Structure formats: structure tokens, C-alpha cells
mmCIF file of C-alpha atoms in Angstrom:
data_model
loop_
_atom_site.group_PDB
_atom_site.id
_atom_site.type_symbol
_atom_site.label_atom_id
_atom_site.label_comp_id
_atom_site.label_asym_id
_atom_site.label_seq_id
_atom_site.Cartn_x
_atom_site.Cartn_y
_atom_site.Cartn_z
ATOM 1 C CA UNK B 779 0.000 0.000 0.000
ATOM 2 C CA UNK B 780 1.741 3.094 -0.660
ATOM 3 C CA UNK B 781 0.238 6.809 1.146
ATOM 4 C CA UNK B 782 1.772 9.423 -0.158
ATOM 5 C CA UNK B 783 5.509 9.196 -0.846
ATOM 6 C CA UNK B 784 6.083 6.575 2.039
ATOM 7 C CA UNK B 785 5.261 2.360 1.827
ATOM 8 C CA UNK B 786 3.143 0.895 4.694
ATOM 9 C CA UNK B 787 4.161 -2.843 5.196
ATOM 10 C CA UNK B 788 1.429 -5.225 6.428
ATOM 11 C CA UNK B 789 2.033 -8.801 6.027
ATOM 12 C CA UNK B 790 -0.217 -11.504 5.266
ATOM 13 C CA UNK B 791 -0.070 -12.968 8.494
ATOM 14 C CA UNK B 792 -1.859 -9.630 9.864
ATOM 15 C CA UNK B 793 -4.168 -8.877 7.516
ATOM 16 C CA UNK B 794 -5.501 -12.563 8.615
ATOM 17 C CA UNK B 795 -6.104 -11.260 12.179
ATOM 18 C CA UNK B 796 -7.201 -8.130 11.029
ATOM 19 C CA UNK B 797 -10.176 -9.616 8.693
ATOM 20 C CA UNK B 798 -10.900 -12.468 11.489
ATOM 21 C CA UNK B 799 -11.437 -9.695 14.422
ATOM 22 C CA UNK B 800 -13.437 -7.736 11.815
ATOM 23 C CA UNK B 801 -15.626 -10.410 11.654
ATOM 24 C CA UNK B 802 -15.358 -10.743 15.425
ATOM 25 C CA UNK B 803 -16.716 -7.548 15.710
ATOM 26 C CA UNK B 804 -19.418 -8.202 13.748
ATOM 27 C CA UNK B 805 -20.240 -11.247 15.765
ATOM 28 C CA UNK B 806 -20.340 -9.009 19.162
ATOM 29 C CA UNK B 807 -17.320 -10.877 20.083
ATOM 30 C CA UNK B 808 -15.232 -7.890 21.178
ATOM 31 C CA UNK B 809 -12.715 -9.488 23.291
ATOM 32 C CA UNK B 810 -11.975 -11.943 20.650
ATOM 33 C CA UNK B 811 -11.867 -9.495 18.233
ATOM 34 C CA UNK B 812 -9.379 -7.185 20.404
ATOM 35 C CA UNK B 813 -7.017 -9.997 20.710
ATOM 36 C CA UNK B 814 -7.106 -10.035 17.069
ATOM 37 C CA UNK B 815 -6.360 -7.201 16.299
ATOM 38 C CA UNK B 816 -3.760 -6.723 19.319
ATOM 39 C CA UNK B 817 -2.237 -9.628 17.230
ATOM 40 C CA UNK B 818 -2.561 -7.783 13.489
ATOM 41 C CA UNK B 819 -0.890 -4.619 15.353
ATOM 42 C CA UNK B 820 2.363 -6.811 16.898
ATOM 43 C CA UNK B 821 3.192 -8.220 13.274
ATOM 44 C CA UNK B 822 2.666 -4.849 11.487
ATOM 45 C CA UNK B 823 2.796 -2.094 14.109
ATOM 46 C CA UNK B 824 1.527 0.996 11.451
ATOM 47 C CA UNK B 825 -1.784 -0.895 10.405
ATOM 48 C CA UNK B 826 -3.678 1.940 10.996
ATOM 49 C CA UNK B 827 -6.985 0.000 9.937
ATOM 50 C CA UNK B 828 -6.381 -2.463 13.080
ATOM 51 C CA UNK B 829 -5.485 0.033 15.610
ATOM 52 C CA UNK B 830 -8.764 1.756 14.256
ATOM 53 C CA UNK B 831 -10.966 -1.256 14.535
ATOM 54 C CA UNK B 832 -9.592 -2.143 17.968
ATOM 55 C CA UNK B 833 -10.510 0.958 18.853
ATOM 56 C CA UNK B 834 -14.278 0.641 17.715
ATOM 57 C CA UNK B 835 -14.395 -2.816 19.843
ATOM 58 C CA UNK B 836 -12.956 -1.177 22.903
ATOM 59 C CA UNK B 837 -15.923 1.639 22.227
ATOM 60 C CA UNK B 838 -18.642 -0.851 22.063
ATOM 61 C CA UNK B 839 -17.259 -2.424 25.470
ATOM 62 C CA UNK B 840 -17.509 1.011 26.733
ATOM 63 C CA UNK B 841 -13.482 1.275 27.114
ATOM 64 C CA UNK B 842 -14.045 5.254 25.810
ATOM 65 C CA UNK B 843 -10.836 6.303 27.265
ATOM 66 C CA UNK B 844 -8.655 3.272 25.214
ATOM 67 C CA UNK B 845 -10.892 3.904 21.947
ATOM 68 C CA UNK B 846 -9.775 7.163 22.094
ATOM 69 C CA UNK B 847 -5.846 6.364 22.056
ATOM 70 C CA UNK B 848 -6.338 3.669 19.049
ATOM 71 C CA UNK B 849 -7.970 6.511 17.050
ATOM 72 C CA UNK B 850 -5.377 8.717 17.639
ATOM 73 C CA UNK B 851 -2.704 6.146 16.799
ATOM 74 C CA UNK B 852 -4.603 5.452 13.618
ATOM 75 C CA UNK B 853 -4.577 8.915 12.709
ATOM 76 C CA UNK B 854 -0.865 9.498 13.443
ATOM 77 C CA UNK B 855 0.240 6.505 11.582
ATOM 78 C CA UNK B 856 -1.857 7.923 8.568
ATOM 79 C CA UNK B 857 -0.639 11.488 9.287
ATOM 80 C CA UNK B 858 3.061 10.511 9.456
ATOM 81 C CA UNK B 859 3.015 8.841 5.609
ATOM 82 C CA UNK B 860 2.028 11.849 4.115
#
């Protein structure tokens, strides 16, 4: 994937977790989803998409505080490829 003049790596192995805690989500399965994602974001720490995502399960389990700080690191991982 390429944003702006800078490449964003995300392996395979992550975008696996990523689209199985997306569909954790979906499920209401939050804390499975979470870990999913917690696992996307170790692999490939600037997936913005997971650290977003994690942050909309941690909103839906009320967690307001840590949603907050994955939307922020989303939007400075976006913000910094530009």
C-alpha cells in the first residue's frame, strides 16, 4: 500500500487477524476481536486499519478512554506517511 511518498508494510499474516477480528466484531465478540487485532498490530505495528478497529471494539465495550488512544494512533500513523 503506498500513502503518499512513504510504503506501509502489512504482512499476510496480519491482515488474517485483522479480517478475522473484523468479523469478530461483527459477531459481538469484542474481546476476541481485540485480541485479534492486538495480534494484526504486533506483526505490522503501522496498520492503521487495526489500531482503528480495535478501537471501535474497545468503544462498544464502553473502554471510551482506550478507543480514544487507538484513534489517535490510527490517525498518526496515517498522518506521518504523508
Amino acid at each position: 500500500m503506498q500513502l503518499g511518498s512513504k510504503y506501509v508494510h502489512i504482512t499476510k499474516k496480519a491482515v488474517e487477524y485483522f479480517s478475522r477480528g473484523s468479523f469478530k466484531l461483527r459477531l459481538k465478540e469484542y474481546d476476541f476481536a481485540i485480541k485479534d487485532f492486538d495480534n494484526a498490530i504486533k506483526i505490522s505495528p503501522d496498520f492503521a486499519e487495526a489500531f482503528y478497529k480495535r478501537g471501535d471494539a474497545k468503544s462498544l465495550k464502553g473502554n471510551h478512554g482506550e478507543a480514544i488512544q487507538d484513534y489517535n494512533k490510527a490517525i498518526n500513523i496515517i498522518l506521518s506517511k504523508y
